[in-house]
Coordinates of C-alpha atoms in Angstrom, one line a residue:
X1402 CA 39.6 34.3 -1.2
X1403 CA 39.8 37.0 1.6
X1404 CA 42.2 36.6 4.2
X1405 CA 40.9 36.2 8.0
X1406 CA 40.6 38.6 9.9
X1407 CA 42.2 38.7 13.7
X1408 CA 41.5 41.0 17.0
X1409 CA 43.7 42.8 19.7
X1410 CA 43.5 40.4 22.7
X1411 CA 43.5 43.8 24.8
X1412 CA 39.7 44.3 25.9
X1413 CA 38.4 47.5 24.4
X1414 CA 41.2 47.6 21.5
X1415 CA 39.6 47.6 18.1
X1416 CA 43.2 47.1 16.3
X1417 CA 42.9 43.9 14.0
X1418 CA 45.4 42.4 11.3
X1419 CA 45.0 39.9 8.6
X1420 CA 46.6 36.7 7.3
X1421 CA 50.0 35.7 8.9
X1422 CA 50.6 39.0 11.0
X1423 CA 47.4 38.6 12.9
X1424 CA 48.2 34.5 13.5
X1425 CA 51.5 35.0 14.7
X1426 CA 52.0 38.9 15.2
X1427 CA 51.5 41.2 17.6
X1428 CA 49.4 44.7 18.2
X1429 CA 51.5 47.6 18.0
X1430 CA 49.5 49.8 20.4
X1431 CA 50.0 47.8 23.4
X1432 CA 51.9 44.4 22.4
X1433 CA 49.2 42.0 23.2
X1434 CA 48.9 38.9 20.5
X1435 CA 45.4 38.4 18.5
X1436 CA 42.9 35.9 18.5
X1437 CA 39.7 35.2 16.0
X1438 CA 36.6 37.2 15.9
X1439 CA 34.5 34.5 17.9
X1440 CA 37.0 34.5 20.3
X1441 CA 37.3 38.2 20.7
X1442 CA 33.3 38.3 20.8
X1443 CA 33.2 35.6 24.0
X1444 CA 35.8 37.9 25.4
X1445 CA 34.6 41.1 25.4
X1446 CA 31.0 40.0 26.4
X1447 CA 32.5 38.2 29.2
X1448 CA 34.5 40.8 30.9
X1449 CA 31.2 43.7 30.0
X1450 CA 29.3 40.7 32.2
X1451 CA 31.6 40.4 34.8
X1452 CA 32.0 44.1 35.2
X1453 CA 28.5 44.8 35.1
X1454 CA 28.2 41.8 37.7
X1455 CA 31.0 43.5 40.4
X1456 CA 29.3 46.9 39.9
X1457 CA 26.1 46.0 41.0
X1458 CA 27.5 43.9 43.9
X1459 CA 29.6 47.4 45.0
X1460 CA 25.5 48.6 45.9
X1461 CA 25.6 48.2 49.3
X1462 CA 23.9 50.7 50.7
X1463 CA 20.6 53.0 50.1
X1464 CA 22.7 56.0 49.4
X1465 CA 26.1 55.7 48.3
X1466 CA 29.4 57.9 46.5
X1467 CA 31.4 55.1 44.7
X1468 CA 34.2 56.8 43.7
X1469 CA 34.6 57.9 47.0
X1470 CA 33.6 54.5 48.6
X1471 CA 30.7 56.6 50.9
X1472 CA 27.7 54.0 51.7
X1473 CA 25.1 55.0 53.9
X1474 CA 21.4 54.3 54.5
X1475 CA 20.1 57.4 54.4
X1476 CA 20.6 60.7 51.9
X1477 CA 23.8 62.6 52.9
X1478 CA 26.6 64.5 51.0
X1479 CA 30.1 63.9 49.8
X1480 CA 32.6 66.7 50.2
X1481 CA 33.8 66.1 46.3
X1482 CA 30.6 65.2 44.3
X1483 CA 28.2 66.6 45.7
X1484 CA 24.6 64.6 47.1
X1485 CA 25.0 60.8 47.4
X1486 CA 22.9 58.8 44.8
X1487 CA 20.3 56.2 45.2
X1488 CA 21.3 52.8 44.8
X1489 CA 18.3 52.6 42.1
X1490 CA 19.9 55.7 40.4
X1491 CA 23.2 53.7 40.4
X1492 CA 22.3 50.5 39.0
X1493 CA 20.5 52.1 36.2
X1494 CA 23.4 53.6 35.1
X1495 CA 25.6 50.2 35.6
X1496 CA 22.8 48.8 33.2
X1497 CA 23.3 51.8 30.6
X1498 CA 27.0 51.6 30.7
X1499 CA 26.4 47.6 30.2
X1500 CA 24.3 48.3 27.1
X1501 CA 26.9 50.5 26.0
X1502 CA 29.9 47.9 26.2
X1503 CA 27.9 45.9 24.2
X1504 CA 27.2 47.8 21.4
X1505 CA 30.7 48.5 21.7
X1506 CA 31.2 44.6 21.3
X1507 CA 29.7 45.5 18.1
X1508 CA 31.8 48.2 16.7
X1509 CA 35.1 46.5 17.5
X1510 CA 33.9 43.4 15.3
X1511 CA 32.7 45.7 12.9
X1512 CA 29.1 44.3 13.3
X1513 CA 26.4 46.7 12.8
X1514 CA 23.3 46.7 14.7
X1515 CA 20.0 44.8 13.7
X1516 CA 18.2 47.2 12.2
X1517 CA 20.9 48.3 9.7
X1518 CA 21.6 44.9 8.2
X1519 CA 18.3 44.4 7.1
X1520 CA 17.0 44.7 4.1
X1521 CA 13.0 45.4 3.8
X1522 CA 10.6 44.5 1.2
X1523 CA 7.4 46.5 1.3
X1524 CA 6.7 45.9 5.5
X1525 CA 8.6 42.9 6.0
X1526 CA 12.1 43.2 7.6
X1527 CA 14.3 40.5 5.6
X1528 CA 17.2 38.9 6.9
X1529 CA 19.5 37.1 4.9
X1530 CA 21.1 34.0 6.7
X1531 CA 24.3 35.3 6.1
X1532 CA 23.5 37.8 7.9
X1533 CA 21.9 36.5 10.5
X1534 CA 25.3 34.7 11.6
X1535 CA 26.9 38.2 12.2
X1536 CA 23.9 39.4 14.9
X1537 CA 25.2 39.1 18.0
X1538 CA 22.6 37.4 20.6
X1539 CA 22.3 39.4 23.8
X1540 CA 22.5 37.6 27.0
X1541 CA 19.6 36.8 29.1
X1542 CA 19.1 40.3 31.4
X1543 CA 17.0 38.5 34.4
X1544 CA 15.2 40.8 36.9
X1545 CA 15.1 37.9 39.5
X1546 CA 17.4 35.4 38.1
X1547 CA 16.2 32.5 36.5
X1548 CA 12.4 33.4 36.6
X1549 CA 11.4 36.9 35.7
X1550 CA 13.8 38.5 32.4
X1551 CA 14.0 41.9 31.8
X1552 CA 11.1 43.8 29.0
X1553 CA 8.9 40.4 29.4
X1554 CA 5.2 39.5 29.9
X1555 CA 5.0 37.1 32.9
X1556 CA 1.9 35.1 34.1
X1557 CA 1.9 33.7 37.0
X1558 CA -1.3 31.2 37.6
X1559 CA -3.0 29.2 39.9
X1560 CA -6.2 28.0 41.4
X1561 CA -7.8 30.1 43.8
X1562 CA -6.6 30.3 47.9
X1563 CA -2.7 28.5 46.1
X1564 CA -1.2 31.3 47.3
X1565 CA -1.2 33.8 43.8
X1566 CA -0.9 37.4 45.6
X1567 CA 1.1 36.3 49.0
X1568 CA 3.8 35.4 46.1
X1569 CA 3.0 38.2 44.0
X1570 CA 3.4 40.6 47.3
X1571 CA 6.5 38.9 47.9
X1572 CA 7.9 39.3 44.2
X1573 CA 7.1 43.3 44.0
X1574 CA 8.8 44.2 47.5
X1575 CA 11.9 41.6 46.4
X1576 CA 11.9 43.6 43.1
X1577 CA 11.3 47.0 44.8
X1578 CA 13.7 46.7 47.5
X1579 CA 16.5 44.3 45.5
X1580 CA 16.3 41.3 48.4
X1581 CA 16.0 38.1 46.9
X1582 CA 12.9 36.3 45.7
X1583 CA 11.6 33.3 48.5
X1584 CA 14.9 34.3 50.1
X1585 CA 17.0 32.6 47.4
X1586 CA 16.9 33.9 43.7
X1587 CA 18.9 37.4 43.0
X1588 CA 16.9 40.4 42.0
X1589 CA 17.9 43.7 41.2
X1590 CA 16.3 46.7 42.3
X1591 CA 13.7 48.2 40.1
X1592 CA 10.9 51.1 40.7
X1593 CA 7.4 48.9 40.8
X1594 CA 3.9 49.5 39.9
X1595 CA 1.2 46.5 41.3
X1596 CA -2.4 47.1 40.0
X1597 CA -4.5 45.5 42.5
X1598 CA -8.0 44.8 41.4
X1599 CA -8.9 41.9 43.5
X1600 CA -7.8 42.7 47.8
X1601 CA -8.5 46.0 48.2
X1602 CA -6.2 48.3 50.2
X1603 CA -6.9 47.1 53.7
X1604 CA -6.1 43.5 52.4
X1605 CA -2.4 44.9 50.7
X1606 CA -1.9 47.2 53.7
X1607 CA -1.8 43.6 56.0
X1608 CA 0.1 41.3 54.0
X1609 CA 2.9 44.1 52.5
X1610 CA 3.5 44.0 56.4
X1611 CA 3.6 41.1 57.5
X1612 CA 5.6 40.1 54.3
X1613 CA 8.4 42.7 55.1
X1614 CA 8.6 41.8 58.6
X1615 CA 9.2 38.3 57.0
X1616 CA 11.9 39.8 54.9
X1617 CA 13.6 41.9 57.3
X1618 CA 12.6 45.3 55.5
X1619 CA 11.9 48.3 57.9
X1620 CA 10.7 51.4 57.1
X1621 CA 9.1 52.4 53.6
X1622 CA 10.0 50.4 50.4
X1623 CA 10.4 53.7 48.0
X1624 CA 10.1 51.9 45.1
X1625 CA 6.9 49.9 45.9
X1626 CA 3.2 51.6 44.4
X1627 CA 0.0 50.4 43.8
X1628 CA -3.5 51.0 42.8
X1629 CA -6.4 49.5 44.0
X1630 CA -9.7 48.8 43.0
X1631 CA -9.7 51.7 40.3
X1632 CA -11.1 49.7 37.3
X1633 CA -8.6 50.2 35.2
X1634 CA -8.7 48.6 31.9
X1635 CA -5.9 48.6 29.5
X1636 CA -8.4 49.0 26.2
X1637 CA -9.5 52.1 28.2
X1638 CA -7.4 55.1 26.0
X1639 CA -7.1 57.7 28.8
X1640 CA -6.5 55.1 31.2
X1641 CA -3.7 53.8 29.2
X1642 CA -2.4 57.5 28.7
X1643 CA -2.7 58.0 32.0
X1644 CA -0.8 54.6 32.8
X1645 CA 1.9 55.3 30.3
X1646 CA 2.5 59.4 31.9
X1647 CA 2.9 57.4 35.4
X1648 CA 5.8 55.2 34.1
X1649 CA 7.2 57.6 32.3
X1650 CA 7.7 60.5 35.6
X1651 CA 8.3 57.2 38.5
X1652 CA 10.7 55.4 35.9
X1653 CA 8.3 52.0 36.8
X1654 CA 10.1 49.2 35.2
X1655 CA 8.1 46.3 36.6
X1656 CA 4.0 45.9 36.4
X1657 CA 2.1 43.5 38.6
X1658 CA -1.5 42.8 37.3
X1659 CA -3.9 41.5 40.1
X1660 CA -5.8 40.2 37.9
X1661 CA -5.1 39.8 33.9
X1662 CA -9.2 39.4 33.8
X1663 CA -9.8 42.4 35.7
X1664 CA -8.4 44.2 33.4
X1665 CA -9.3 43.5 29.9
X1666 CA -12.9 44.4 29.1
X1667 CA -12.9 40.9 26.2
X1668 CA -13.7 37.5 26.4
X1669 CA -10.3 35.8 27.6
X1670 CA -11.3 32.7 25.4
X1671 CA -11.4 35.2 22.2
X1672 CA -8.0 34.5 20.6
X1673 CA -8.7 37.3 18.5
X1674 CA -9.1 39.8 21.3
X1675 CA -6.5 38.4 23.9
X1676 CA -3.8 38.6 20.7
X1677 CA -5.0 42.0 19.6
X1678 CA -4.9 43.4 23.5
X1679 CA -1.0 41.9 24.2
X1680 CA -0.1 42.7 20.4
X1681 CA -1.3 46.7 20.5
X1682 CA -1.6 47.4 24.1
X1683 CA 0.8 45.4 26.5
X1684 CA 4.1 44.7 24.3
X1685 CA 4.2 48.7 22.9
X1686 CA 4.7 49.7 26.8
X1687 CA 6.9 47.0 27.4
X1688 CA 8.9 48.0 24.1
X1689 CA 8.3 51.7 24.5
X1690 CA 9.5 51.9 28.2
X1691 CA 11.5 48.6 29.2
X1692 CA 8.7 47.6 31.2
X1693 CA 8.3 43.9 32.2
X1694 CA 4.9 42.8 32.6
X1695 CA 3.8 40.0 35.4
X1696 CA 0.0 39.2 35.5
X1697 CA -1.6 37.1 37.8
X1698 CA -4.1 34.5 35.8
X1699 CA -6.5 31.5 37.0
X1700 CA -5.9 27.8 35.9
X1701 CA -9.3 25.8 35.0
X1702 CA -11.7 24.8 37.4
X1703 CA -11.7 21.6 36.0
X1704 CA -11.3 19.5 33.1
X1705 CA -13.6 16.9 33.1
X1706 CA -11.6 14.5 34.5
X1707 CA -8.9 14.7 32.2
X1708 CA -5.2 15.0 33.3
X1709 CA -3.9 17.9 30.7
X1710 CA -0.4 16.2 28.8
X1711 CA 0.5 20.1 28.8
X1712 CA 0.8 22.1 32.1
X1713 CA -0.3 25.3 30.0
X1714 CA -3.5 23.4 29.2
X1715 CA -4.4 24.1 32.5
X1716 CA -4.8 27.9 32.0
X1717 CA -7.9 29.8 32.1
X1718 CA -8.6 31.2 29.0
X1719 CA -7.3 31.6 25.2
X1720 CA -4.3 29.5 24.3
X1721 CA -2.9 32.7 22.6
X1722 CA -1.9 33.7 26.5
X1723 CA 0.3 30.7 27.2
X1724 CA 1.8 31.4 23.5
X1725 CA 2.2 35.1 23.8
X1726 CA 4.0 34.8 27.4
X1727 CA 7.5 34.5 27.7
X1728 CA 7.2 33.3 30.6
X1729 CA 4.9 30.8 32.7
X1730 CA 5.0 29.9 36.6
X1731 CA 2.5 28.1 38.2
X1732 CA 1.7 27.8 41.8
X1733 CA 0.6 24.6 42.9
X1734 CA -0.8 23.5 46.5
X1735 CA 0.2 19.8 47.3
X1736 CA -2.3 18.0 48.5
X1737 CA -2.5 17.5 52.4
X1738 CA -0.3 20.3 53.1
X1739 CA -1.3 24.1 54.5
X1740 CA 1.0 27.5 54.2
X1741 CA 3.2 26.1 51.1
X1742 CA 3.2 25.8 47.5
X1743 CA 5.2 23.8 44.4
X1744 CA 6.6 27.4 42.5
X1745 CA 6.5 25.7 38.6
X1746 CA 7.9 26.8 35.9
X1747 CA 5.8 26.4 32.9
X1748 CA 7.6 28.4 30.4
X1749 CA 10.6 30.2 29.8
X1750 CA 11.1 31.7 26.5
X1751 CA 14.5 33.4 27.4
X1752 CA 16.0 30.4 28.8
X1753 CA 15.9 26.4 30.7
X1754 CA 13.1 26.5 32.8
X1755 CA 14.0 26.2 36.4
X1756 CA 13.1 22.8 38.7
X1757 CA 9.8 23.1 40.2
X1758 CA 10.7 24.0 44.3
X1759 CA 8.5 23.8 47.0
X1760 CA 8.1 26.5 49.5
X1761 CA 6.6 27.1 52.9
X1762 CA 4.6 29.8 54.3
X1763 CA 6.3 30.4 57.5
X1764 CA 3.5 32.7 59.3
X1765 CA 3.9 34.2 62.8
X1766 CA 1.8 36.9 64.7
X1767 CA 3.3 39.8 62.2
X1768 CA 5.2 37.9 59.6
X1769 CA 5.5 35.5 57.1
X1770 CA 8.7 34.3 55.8
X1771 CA 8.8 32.7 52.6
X1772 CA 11.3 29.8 52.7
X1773 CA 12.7 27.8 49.3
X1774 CA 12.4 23.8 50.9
X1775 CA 14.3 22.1 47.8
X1776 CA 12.9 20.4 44.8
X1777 CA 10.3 17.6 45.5
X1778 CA 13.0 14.9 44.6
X1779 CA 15.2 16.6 47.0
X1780 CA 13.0 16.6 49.7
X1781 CA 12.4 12.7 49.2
X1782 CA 16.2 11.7 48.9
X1783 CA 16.8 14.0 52.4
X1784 CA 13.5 12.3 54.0
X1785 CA 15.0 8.5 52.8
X1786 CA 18.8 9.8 54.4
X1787 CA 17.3 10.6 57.4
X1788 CA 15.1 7.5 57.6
X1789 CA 17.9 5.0 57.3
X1790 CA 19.8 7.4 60.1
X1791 CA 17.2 6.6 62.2
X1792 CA 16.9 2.9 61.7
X1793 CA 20.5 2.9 62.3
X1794 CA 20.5 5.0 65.4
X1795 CA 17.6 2.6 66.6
X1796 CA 19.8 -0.8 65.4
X1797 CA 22.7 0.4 67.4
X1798 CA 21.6 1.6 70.7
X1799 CA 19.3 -1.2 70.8
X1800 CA 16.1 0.9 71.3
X1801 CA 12.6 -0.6 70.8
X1802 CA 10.6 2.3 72.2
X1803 CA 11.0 5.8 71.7
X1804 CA 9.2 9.0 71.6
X1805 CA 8.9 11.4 68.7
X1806 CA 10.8 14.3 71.2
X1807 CA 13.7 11.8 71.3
X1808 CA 14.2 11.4 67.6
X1809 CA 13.8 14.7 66.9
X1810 CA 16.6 15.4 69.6
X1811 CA 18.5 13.1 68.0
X1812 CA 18.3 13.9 64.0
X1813 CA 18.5 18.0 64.5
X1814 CA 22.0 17.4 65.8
X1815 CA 22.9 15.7 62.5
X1816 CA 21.2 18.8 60.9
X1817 CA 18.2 17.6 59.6
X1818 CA 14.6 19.8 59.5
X1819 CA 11.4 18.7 61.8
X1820 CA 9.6 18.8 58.6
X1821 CA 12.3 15.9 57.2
X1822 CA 12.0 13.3 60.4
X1823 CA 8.4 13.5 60.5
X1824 CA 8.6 12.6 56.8
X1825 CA 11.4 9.7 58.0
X1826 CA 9.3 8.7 60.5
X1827 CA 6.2 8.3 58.2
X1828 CA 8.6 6.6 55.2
X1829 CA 9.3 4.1 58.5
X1830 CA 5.9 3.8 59.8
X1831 CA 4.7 2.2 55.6
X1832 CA 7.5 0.2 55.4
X1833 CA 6.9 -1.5 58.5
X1834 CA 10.0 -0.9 60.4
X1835 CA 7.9 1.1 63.0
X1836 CA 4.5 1.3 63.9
X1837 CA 2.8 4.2 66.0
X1838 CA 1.7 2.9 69.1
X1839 CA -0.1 6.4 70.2
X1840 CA 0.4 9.7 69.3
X1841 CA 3.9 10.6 69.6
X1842 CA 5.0 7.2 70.7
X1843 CA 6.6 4.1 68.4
X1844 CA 7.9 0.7 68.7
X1845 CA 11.0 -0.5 66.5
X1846 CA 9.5 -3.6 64.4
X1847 CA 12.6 -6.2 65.2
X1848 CA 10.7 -9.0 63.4
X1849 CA 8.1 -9.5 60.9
X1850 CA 5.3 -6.6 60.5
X1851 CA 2.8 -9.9 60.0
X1852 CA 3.9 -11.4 63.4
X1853 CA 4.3 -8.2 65.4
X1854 CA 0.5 -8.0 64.4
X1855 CA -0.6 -11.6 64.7
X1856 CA 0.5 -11.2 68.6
X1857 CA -1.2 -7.7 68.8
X1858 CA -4.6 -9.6 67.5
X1859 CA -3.5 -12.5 70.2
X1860 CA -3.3 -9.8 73.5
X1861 CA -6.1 -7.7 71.9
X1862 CA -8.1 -11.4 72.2
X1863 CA -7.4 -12.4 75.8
X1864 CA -7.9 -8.9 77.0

């Protein structure tokens, strides 16, 4: 039997010993001890993560000369290197340099890529599992973290007027300008194209500002282009041509598809046709270019009456599109509620899918802000703290009548939202702790709901 095999501890040494000297000995380069190939695999992909991580967090400006530590916001020189570099220049080489560590990861274990372990038969790539054990996984590259991964095909669905292109406007100037998605989820900051074939261009030219007045973008968003109502299809060969030629000169990494139907000239219940058009059309770009794809899709108009067991049931269309997707997120409008949404995750191939969250429209005169509220279970438990805060702020001071402009006086000191004490106040109002005398005025229930309403009926009677 072979003796194991040990590592360098040292990150980028690709010494290794066997046996005895590498359990207890040390590397003669640099003196460090050795540890075991798995070991030596979580270590090096690690520290290429973490470095990858700081570099990107060094782009802090539009325009910057690392080495030199120049950041500025617009384009400028350095005395020794020359013109500063775009932040989107910057971070594609920190992704490069990423990919490069990894494949170095490789080398040091001795590990050859894929596509050289394999053995084929006729068209079929074979892959022994003993091979299979030596491929290293790469870790999940997210575009905006935990929803949209790097090279994927994303649909995002939902019912008509839930919201679909605000959030899809929202998503391509996060992307474009690297701000974070709904204020709250990381993205990094890639060149992209959105395909509008549903607004039109004065529709895009009036939400794109009030969204990044919302977002605290001025000036243009360089990496942001669209086109609208061109009729492009993606069966369409010169289109596709033409398509492909743009990503290819504007580096577009990202695709926004207002809408997937507008776009494919098929039936989208064929499962034939949708398979064929994501199989030879849509996964070659994303392949050929490291393009992620993000189409906006309907759900059903109805069902009916039947309550789908599978939240992908409830897409429009072929189940081939749920199945080809690696990813799902669905916008949802709860009912009763204006200007916010329940963001849904439906699907995520690459990873756990993510809690759904509800978020709120916040729109003024020239904005909109788009603001994460918490998960729906986290907006009950803060509606139920603030509740018994209340009831106890009521008990205490010995207050029977109040008006809603107290309360809320009252509870934003202890750091709770409007939207939370009117949801206290309502949790209050059905448990019969309070009742609404008129609008905007209560009464604290000291006794029995039955007989604080028995002597209403009485007064109502002899008046």
């Amino acid at each position: 039997m072979p003796e194991r095999v040990f590592f360098c501890r040292k990150i980028g040494c690709k010494n290794r010993a066997v046996g005895d000297k590498g359990r207890y000995g040390q590397c003669e380069f640099d003196g460090e001890t050795f540890i075991t190939p798995g070991e030596k695999l979580v270590y090096e992909t690690e520290a290429a993560k973490e470095a990858y991580r700081q570099n990107v967090e060094r782009v802090t400006a539009e325009y910057s000369c690392l080495p030199c530590e120049i950041y500025k916001n617009q384009p400028d020189n350095c005395p020794a290197h020359g013109p500063l570099k775009h932040k989107t220049e910057i971070l594609n080489q920190f992704e490069l340099d990423y990919e490069d560590r990894m494949l170095n990861v490789e080398q040091i274990l001795g590990i050859a890529p894929k596509d050289n372990i394999v053995s084929e038969t006729g068209q079929l790539s074979i892959i022994w599992e003993k091979e299979l054990q030596t491929i290293i996984s790469k870790p999940n590259n997210w575009i905006v973290d935990g929803y949209i991964p790097k090279d994927s095909i994303i649909l995002l669905a939902g019912k008509r007027g839930f919201y679909k292109s605000w959030g899809a406007l929202h998503l391509a100037l996060a992307i474009a300008s690297g701000k974070p998605f709904l204020g709250k989820y990381p993205a990094l900051l890639y060149p992209v194209l959105y395909l509008d074939e549903e607004n039109g261009v004065n529709v895009l030219k009036e939400r794109v500002m009030q969204i990044k007045q919302g977002m605290g973008l001025e000036g243009s968003v360089e990496n942001l282009c669209f086109s609208s109502f061109a009729g492009f299809k993606i069966s369409n060969a010169q289109a596709k041509l033409a398509l492909e030629t743009f990503i290819k000169q504007h580096g577009i990494k990202v695709i926004i598809v207002d809408t997937l139907r507008r776009i494919i000239s098929s039936e989208e219940n064929d499962a034939g046709e949708i398979n064929s058009i994501f199989t030879n059309l849509i996964r070659p770009i994303s392949s050929e270019y490291g393009v992620t794809w993000i189409f906006l899709h309907h759900l059903r108009k109805g069902m009916a009456g039947k309550v789908p067991t599978d939240l992908l049931d409830e897409l429009r269309g072929s189940s081939e599109l749920a199945n080809y997707a690696d990813g799902v997120i669905i916008f949802e409008k709860p009912p009763k509620t204006e200007a916010r949404f329940n963001i849904v995750h439906g699907k995520c191939r690459n990873a756990q899918a993510q809690e759904a969250r509800i978020v709120e429209l916040k729109f003024e005169e020239k904005s909109v802000k788009f603001e994460v509220l918490g998960t729906a279970q986290a907006i009950v438990d803060a509606a139920d703290e603030c509740a018994s805060t209340i009831l106890r702020h009521l008990e205490v001071n010995s207050i029977e009548d109040f008006k809603t402009h107290e309360i809320l006086e009252v509870m934003k000191a202890q750091q709770h939202s409007k939207a939370t004490i009117t949801r206290a106040l309502a949790i209050l109002d059905e448990q019969g702790k309070i009742v609404r005398e008129k609008k905007g005025h209560y009464r604290r229930i000291i006794g029995r709901l039955e007989e604080y309403v028995e002597d209403k009926s009485e007064e109502s009677n002899r008046s």
